[in-house]
C-alpha positions in Angstrom: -85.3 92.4 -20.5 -86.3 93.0 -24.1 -85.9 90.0 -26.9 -82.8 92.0 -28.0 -81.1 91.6 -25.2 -82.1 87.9 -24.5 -80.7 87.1 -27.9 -77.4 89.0 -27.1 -77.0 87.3 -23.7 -77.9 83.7 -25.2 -74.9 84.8 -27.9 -72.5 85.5 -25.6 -73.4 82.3 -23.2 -73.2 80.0 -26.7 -69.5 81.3 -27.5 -68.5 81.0 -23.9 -69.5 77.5 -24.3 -67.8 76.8 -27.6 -64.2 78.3 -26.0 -64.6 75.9 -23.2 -65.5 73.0 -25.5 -62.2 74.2 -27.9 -60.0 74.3 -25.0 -61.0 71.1 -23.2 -60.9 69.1 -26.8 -57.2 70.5 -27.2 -56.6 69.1 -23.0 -57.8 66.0 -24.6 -55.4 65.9 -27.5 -53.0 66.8 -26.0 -53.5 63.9 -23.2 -53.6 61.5 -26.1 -50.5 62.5 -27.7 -48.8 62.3 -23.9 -50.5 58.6 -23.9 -49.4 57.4 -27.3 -45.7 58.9 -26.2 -46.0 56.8 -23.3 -47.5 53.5 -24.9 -44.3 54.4 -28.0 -41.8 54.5 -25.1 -43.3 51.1 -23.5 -42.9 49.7 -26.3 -39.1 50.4 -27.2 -38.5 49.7 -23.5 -40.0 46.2 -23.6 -38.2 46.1 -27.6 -35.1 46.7 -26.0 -35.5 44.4 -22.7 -36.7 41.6 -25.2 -33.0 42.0 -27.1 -31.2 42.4 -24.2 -33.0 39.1 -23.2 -32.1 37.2 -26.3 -28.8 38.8 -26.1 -28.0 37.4 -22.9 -29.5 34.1 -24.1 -27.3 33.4 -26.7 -24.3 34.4 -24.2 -25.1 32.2 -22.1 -25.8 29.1 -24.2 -22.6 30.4 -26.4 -21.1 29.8 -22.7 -22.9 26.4 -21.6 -21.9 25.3 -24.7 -18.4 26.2 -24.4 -18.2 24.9 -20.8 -19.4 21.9 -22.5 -16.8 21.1 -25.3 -14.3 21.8 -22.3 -15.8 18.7 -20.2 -16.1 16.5 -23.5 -12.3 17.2 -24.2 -11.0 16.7 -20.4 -13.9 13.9 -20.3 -12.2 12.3 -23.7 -8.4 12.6 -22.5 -9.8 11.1 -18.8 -10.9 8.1 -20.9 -8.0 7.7 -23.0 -5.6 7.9 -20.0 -7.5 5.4 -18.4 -7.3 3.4 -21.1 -3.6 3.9 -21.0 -3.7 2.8 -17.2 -5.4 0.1 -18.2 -3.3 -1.5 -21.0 -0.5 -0.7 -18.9 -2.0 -2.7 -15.5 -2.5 -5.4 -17.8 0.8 -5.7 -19.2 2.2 -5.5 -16.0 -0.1 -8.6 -15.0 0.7 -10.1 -17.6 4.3 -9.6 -16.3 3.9 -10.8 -12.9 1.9 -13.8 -13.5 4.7 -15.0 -16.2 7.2 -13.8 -13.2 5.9 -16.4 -10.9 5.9 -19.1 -13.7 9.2 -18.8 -14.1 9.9 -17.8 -10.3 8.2 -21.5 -9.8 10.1 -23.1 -12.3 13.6 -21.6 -11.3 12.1 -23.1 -7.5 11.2 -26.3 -8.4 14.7 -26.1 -11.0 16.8 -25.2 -7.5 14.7 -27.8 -5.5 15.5 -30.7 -7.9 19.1 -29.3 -7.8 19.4 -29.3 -4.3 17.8 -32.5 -3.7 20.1 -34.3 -6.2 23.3 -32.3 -4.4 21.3 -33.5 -0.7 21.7 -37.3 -2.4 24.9 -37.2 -3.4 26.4 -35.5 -0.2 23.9 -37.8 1.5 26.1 -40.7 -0.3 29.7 -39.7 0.3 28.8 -40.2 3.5 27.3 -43.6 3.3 30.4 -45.1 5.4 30.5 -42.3 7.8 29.4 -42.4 11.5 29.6 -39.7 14.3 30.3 -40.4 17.5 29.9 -38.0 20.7 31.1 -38.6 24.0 34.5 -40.0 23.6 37.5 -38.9 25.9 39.4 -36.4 24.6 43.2 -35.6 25.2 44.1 -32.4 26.9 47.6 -32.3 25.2 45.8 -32.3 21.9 45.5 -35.8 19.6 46.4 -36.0 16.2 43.8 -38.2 13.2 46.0 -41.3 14.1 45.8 -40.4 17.8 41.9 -40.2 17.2 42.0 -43.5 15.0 43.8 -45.3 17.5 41.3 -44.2 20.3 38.0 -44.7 18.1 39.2 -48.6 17.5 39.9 -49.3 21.3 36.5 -47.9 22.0 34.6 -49.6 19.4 36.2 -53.2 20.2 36.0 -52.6 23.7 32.1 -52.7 23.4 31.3 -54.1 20.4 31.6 -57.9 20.4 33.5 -59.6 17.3 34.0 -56.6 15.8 37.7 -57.3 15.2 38.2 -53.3 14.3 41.5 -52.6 13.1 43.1 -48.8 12.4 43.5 -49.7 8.5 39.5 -50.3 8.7 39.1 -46.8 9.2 39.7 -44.2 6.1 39.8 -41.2 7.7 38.7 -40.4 11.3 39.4 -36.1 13.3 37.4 -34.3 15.5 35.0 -31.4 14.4 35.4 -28.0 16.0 37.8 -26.2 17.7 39.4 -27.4 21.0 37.3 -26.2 24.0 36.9 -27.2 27.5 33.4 -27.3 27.8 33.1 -30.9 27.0 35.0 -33.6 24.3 34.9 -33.3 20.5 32.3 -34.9 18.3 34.3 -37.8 16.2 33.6 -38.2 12.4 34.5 -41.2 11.0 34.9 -43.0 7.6 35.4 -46.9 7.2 36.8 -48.1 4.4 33.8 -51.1 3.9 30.1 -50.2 4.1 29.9 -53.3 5.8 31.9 -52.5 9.3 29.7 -49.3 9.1 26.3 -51.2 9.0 27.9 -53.3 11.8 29.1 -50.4 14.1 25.5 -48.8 14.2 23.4 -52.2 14.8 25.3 -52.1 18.0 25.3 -48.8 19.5 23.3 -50.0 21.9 26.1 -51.3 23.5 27.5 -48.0 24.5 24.1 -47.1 26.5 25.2 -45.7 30.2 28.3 -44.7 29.0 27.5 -41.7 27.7 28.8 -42.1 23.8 26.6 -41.8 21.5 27.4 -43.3 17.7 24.9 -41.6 14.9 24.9 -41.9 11.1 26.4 -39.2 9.7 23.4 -37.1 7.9 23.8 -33.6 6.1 21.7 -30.6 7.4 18.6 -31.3 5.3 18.2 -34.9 6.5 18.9 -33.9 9.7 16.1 -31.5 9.6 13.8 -34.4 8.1 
C-alpha cells in the first residue's frame, strides 16, 4: 500500500472515530438531561410530600387542640356542677343536723309533757285501789251494788278497818261483762288515809284469791 493510501485509510479511521465520539457525547447528554429530570421530579415529589406533611400536621393539632377546648369546657361545667352538688349536700346537712336538734328538742319537749301529764294522772289516782278476784253477780250489779260488796269484803278481812259505803267516792267494775272470770274493781276513797290503810293489809286476803293493787297508769305500770 503506497503513503497515499495509508494517509486516506488513517482519514477515514479518524472521522469514523470522531462520529462515534459525537454520538456517544450526545447518549451522554442526553442521559444527563433524563437524570437532572429525574432528580427535578424527586424533588417536587419530596416538595410536595413535605407540605402534605405539614398540612396534615397542622390538621391534626388544629384537631387535638379542638378536642382539647372540648374536654376543658365539659371538664369546667363537671367542676362547676359538682360544686353545685356540693353546696347543695351541704345545705341539706345543714338541714338535717338542725332537723334532729329540733326533732330532740320537740322529744325531750313531749317527754317533759308526758311526764308532767304521767304525774298528774299518776295523782288523781292517789286514793284509788284495784282489786281482782271479787265475786261477781250474774244478774248484773250496779256502783252501789259494787260499793256495798267492796265494804263487806274489806271489813271482813281487814281488822279495825271500820269501812263504811260513804268512805268510798266512787267504786264500778272495768270491762265488759264476761264469763270467763269476775271483774277487776276500781275504787276511790274519799280520805288518802283509808287508802294507805287498805294496801298495808292486803296481805290479809292471801289464799283467797283477791288481789288489792294501787291503782298506777300505763307508764308506771311499765316501770
Amino acid at each position: 500500500m503506497s503513503d497515499r493510501q495509508k494517509r486516506k485509510t488513517t482519514s477515514s479511521t479518524e472521522k469514523s472515530d470522531d462520529k462515534d465520539t459525537s454520538e456517544m457525547n450526545d447518549i451522554l447528554k442526553k442521559i444527563g438531561t433524563i437524570e437532572d429530570s429525574v432528580n427535578k421530579n424527586n424533588q417536587t415529589i419530596r416538595a410536595m410530600i413535605k407540605d402534605l406533611m405539614l398540612e396534615l400536621k397542622d390538621d391534626l393539632v388544629k384537631s387535638v387542640e379542638k378536642q382539647i377546648e372540648v374536654i376543658k369546657c365539659l371538664l369546667h361545667e363537671a367542676l362547676t356542677e359538682n360544686e353545685t352538688h356540693k353546696a347543695e349536700l351541704k345545705r341539706l346537712e345543714h338541714e338535717i343536723i338542725e332537723s334532729h336538734r329540733r326533732t330532740r328538742q320537740m322529744g325531750n319537749l313531749i317527754l317533759s309533757q308526758s311526764d308532767q301529764m304521767n304525774d298528774f294522772d299518776q295523782y288523781g289516782r292517789r286514793n284509788n285501789v284495784r282489786i281482782n278476784g271479787i265475786p261477781e253477780s250474774q244478774d248484773g250489779e250496779s256502783a252501789e251494788d259494787t260499793t256495798k260488796t267492796v265494804v263487806q269484803v274489806l271489813n271482813n278481812n281487814i281488822k279495825d278497818l271500820n269501812l263504811k259505803p260513804t268512805d268510798i267516792d266512787i267504786s264500778h267494775r272495768l270491762g265488759k261483762k264476761h264469763s270467763r272470770g269476775h271483774r277487776q274493781i276500781i275504787i276511790k276513797f274519799i280520805s288518802r288515809h283509808t287508802r294507805d290503810k287498805v294496801i298495808r293489809n292486803r296481805k290479809s286476803f292471801k289464799g283467797q284469791k283477791i288481789f288489792i293493787n294501787e291503782d298506777v297508769t300505763k307508764l308506771n305500770q311499765t316501770v
